[in-house]
Short mmCIF file of C-alpha atoms in Angstrom, two decimals:
data_model
loop_
_atom_site.label_atom_id
_atom_site.label_comp_id
_atom_site.label_asym_id
_atom_site.label_seq_id
_atom_site.Cartn_x
_atom_site.Cartn_y
_atom_site.Cartn_z
CA MET H 6 121.17 108.23 91.46
CA ASN H 7 120.42 107.27 87.87
CA SER H 8 119.96 103.60 88.80
CA LYS H 9 117.49 104.68 91.49
CA LYS H 10 115.57 106.65 88.84
CA VAL H 11 115.24 103.43 86.82
CA ILE H 12 113.77 101.72 89.89
CA PHE H 13 111.27 104.56 90.39
CA GLN H 14 110.33 104.30 86.71
CA VAL H 15 109.67 100.55 86.96
CA HIS H 16 107.49 101.09 90.04
CA ARG H 17 105.07 103.00 87.81
CA ILE H 18 104.18 99.74 86.08
CA SER H 19 100.56 98.62 85.84
CA LYS H 20 98.46 96.48 83.52
CA ALA H 21 97.57 99.56 81.49
CA ASN H 22 101.07 100.96 80.92
CA ARG H 23 103.37 97.94 81.21
CA GLU H 24 104.97 98.13 77.76
CA GLU H 25 105.45 101.89 77.91
CA VAL H 26 107.03 101.82 81.38
CA LEU H 27 109.37 98.93 80.59
CA GLU H 28 110.47 100.48 77.30
CA LYS H 29 111.38 103.73 79.07
CA ALA H 30 113.12 101.86 81.92
CA GLU H 31 115.15 99.77 79.45
CA LYS H 32 116.43 102.91 77.73
CA ASP H 33 117.27 104.56 81.06
CA LEU H 34 119.09 101.45 82.27
CA ALA H 35 121.11 101.32 79.07
CA ALA H 36 122.02 104.97 79.60
CA VAL H 37 123.30 104.19 83.09
CA ARG H 38 125.48 101.43 81.66
CA ASP H 39 126.73 103.35 78.64
CA GLN H 40 127.28 106.71 80.33
CA HIS H 41 128.16 105.98 83.95
CA ILE H 42 129.36 102.39 84.22
CA SER H 43 131.48 102.99 81.12
CA ARG H 44 133.13 105.98 82.82
CA LEU H 45 133.96 103.76 85.77
CA VAL H 46 135.41 101.12 83.46
CA LYS H 47 137.60 103.67 81.64
CA GLU H 48 138.86 105.17 84.90
CA LEU H 49 139.77 101.80 86.42
CA GLN H 50 141.17 100.06 83.35
CA GLY H 51 144.78 99.05 83.83
CA THR H 52 144.52 99.28 87.63
CA ASP H 53 143.97 96.68 90.30
CA PHE H 54 140.29 97.56 90.48
CA TRP H 55 139.51 94.84 93.02
CA LYS H 56 141.53 96.80 95.60
CA LEU H 57 139.45 99.90 94.84
CA ARG H 58 136.13 98.07 95.14
CA ARG H 59 135.00 99.89 98.28
CA ALA H 60 135.09 103.21 96.40
CA TYR H 61 132.60 102.19 93.73
CA SER H 62 130.74 99.30 95.37
CA PRO H 63 127.61 101.28 96.45
CA GLY H 64 126.99 102.49 92.89
CA VAL H 65 127.51 99.00 91.47
CA GLN H 66 125.08 97.53 94.00
CA GLU H 67 122.47 100.10 92.99
CA TYR H 68 122.99 99.22 89.33
CA VAL H 69 122.56 95.51 90.10
CA GLU H 70 119.38 96.30 92.01
CA ALA H 71 117.96 98.32 89.10
CA ALA H 72 118.97 95.77 86.45
CA THR H 73 117.55 92.78 88.34
CA PHE H 74 114.34 94.66 89.21
CA PHE H 75 113.79 95.57 85.57
CA LYS H 76 114.51 92.00 84.44
CA PHE H 77 112.01 90.53 86.90
CA CYS H 78 109.26 92.94 85.85
CA GLN H 79 110.01 92.24 82.20
CA THR H 80 110.30 88.43 82.27
CA GLY H 81 109.56 87.23 85.81
CA THR H 82 113.08 85.78 86.05
CA LEU H 83 116.31 86.60 87.84
CA LEU H 84 119.14 88.35 85.99
CA ASN H 85 122.23 86.39 87.04
CA LEU H 86 125.78 87.63 87.57
CA ASP H 87 127.13 86.13 84.34
CA GLU H 88 124.47 87.95 82.31
CA ILE H 89 125.26 91.28 83.96
CA ASN H 90 129.00 90.88 83.44
CA ALA H 91 128.48 89.82 79.83
CA SER H 92 126.63 93.09 79.20
CA LEU H 93 129.62 95.04 80.58
CA LEU H 94 132.28 93.34 78.43
CA PRO H 95 131.79 95.65 75.40
CA LEU H 96 132.69 98.61 77.63
CA SER H 97 136.23 97.34 78.26
CA ASP H 98 139.36 97.45 76.13
CA PRO H 99 139.79 93.88 74.79
CA SER H 100 143.52 94.06 75.47
CA LEU H 101 143.02 94.69 79.20
CA GLU H 102 141.37 92.74 82.00
CA PRO H 103 137.69 93.72 81.92
CA LEU H 104 136.03 95.23 84.95
CA GLN H 105 133.56 92.67 86.26
CA ILE H 106 131.07 92.91 89.09
CA ASN H 107 132.11 90.51 91.84
CA LEU H 108 129.85 88.06 93.62
CA LEU H 109 129.57 90.06 96.84
CA ASP H 110 128.39 93.25 95.13
CA TYR H 111 125.91 91.20 93.11
CA LEU H 112 124.49 89.57 96.23
CA LEU H 113 124.30 92.88 98.07
CA GLY H 114 122.37 94.34 95.16
CA LEU H 115 120.15 91.26 95.11
CA ALA H 116 119.40 91.73 98.80
CA ASP H 117 118.23 95.28 98.09
CA LEU H 118 116.13 93.98 95.20
CA THR H 119 113.90 92.10 97.64
CA GLY H 120 112.92 95.39 99.28
CA GLU H 121 111.81 96.81 95.93
CA LEU H 122 109.90 93.61 95.18
CA MET H 123 108.15 93.92 98.53
CA ARG H 124 106.99 97.44 97.61
CA LEU H 125 105.92 96.22 94.18
CA ALA H 126 103.93 93.33 95.66
CA ILE H 127 102.07 95.59 98.11
CA GLY H 128 101.27 97.99 95.29
CA ARG H 129 99.99 95.23 93.05
CA ILE H 130 97.74 93.93 95.82
CA SER H 131 96.21 97.38 96.17
CA ASP H 132 95.55 97.27 92.39
CA GLY H 133 93.87 93.88 92.68
CA GLU H 134 96.69 91.83 91.13
CA VAL H 135 96.78 89.27 93.92
CA GLU H 136 98.15 86.36 91.89
CA TYR H 137 101.03 88.50 90.61
CA SER H 138 101.85 89.49 94.18
CA GLU H 139 101.89 85.83 95.17
CA ARG H 140 104.38 85.10 92.38
CA ILE H 141 106.56 87.91 93.71
CA CYS H 142 106.24 86.42 97.19
CA GLN H 143 107.47 83.02 95.99
CA PHE H 144 110.32 84.62 94.05
CA VAL H 145 111.51 86.56 97.12
CA ARG H 146 111.18 83.45 99.29
CA ASP H 147 113.39 81.52 96.86
CA ILE H 148 116.07 84.22 96.94
CA TYR H 149 116.02 84.37 100.72
CA ARG H 150 116.16 80.60 101.07
CA GLU H 151 119.16 80.27 98.76
CA LEU H 152 121.02 83.10 100.46
CA THR H 153 120.50 81.63 103.92
CA LEU H 154 122.56 78.66 102.70
CA LEU H 155 125.24 80.77 101.04
CA VAL H 156 125.86 83.71 103.39
CA PRO H 157 127.23 81.67 106.35
CA LEU H 158 129.94 80.33 104.03
CA MET H 159 131.11 83.75 102.85
CA ASP H 160 134.47 85.03 104.13
CA ASP H 161 133.57 88.71 103.66
CA GLY H 162 129.86 88.56 104.37
CA SER H 163 129.37 91.03 107.24
CA ASP H 164 127.43 93.50 105.05
CA MET H 165 125.40 90.65 103.63
CA LYS H 166 124.50 89.26 107.04
CA THR H 167 123.14 92.66 108.04
CA LYS H 168 120.96 92.79 104.94
CA MET H 169 119.58 89.30 105.56
CA ASP H 170 117.54 90.62 108.50
CA THR H 171 116.00 93.30 106.31
CA MET H 172 115.36 90.73 103.60
CA LEU H 173 113.46 88.53 106.04
CA GLN H 174 111.30 91.50 106.99
CA SER H 175 110.44 91.99 103.32
CA VAL H 176 109.47 88.31 102.97
CA VAL H 177 107.23 88.51 106.03
CA LYS H 178 105.53 91.71 104.85
CA ILE H 179 104.67 90.19 101.46
CA GLU H 180 103.45 86.97 103.06
CA ASN H 181 101.27 88.85 105.54
CA ALA H 182 99.76 91.01 102.79
CA CYS H 183 98.98 88.02 100.55
CA PHE H 184 97.66 86.05 103.52
CA SER H 185 95.34 88.89 104.55
CA VAL H 186 93.81 89.10 101.09
CA ARG H 187 93.31 85.35 100.75
CA VAL H 188 91.95 84.78 104.24
CA ARG H 189 90.08 87.99 104.95
CA GLY H 190 89.53 89.39 101.49
CA SER H 191 86.17 87.67 101.06
CA GLU H 192 84.82 89.68 104.01
CA TYR H 193 85.26 92.82 101.92
CA ILE H 194 84.11 91.66 98.48
CA PRO H 195 80.73 93.49 98.72
CA LEU H 196 82.61 96.69 99.53
CA LEU H 197 85.26 96.53 96.81
CA GLY H 198 84.97 99.54 94.54
CA SER H 199 82.95 101.51 97.05
CA SER H 200 84.00 104.78 98.64
CA ASP H 201 83.50 103.40 102.15
CA PRO H 202 86.70 104.32 104.05
CA SER H 203 86.45 101.06 106.02
CA SER H 204 86.63 99.05 102.81
CA PHE H 205 89.73 96.93 102.30
CA LEU H 206 91.48 97.65 98.97
CA VAL H 207 89.17 100.58 98.31
CA GLY H 208 88.53 101.10 94.63
CA VAL H 209 89.56 97.61 93.49
CA SER H 210 86.83 95.75 91.65
CA ASP H 211 88.58 92.79 90.00
CA VAL H 212 90.23 90.83 92.80
CA GLU H 213 90.02 87.13 92.06
CA LEU H 214 89.85 84.85 95.11
#
């Protein structure tokens, strides 16, 4: 729930409030790690936590989704598994095996990330940030392309294969939105910023084509 709140916070981002939104999201994400992930670590320390993965996997996936979404909006790059696990090391007792997020949970969270990026891209198009949406589109394409090579080789990839279909839908939605603006957007340039309900991207005055 708290990871989802971070995602909602990041979705508030715009040109005008970027620093404010990201600062708040960074603090909230740190709170999720320090308050909730740390509780999980303490509870599972000294146990065979891999065998208990199914019990906590959904929450870990949500955390991965929130952390990677924040990282992309902050830097435009992908937060990798090693970086996430490195941030969790201080939560563990040095004398015990540290709890680490496994590859499958990371990839499942990454698959969900593409859905949030799709929503972000559509929102940015409506705000006139077409080039930013196109960068998101390329980023999501790259993730999807790499995963299409990896998923067929996974032994325990049934959940991942299901999410690949949803991921493809997200790619197509972003592509269609960007395509519509580039190809048909010029038809609506005289109407941008007007109150005409037939206007495409009503209220946007700074789309660059």
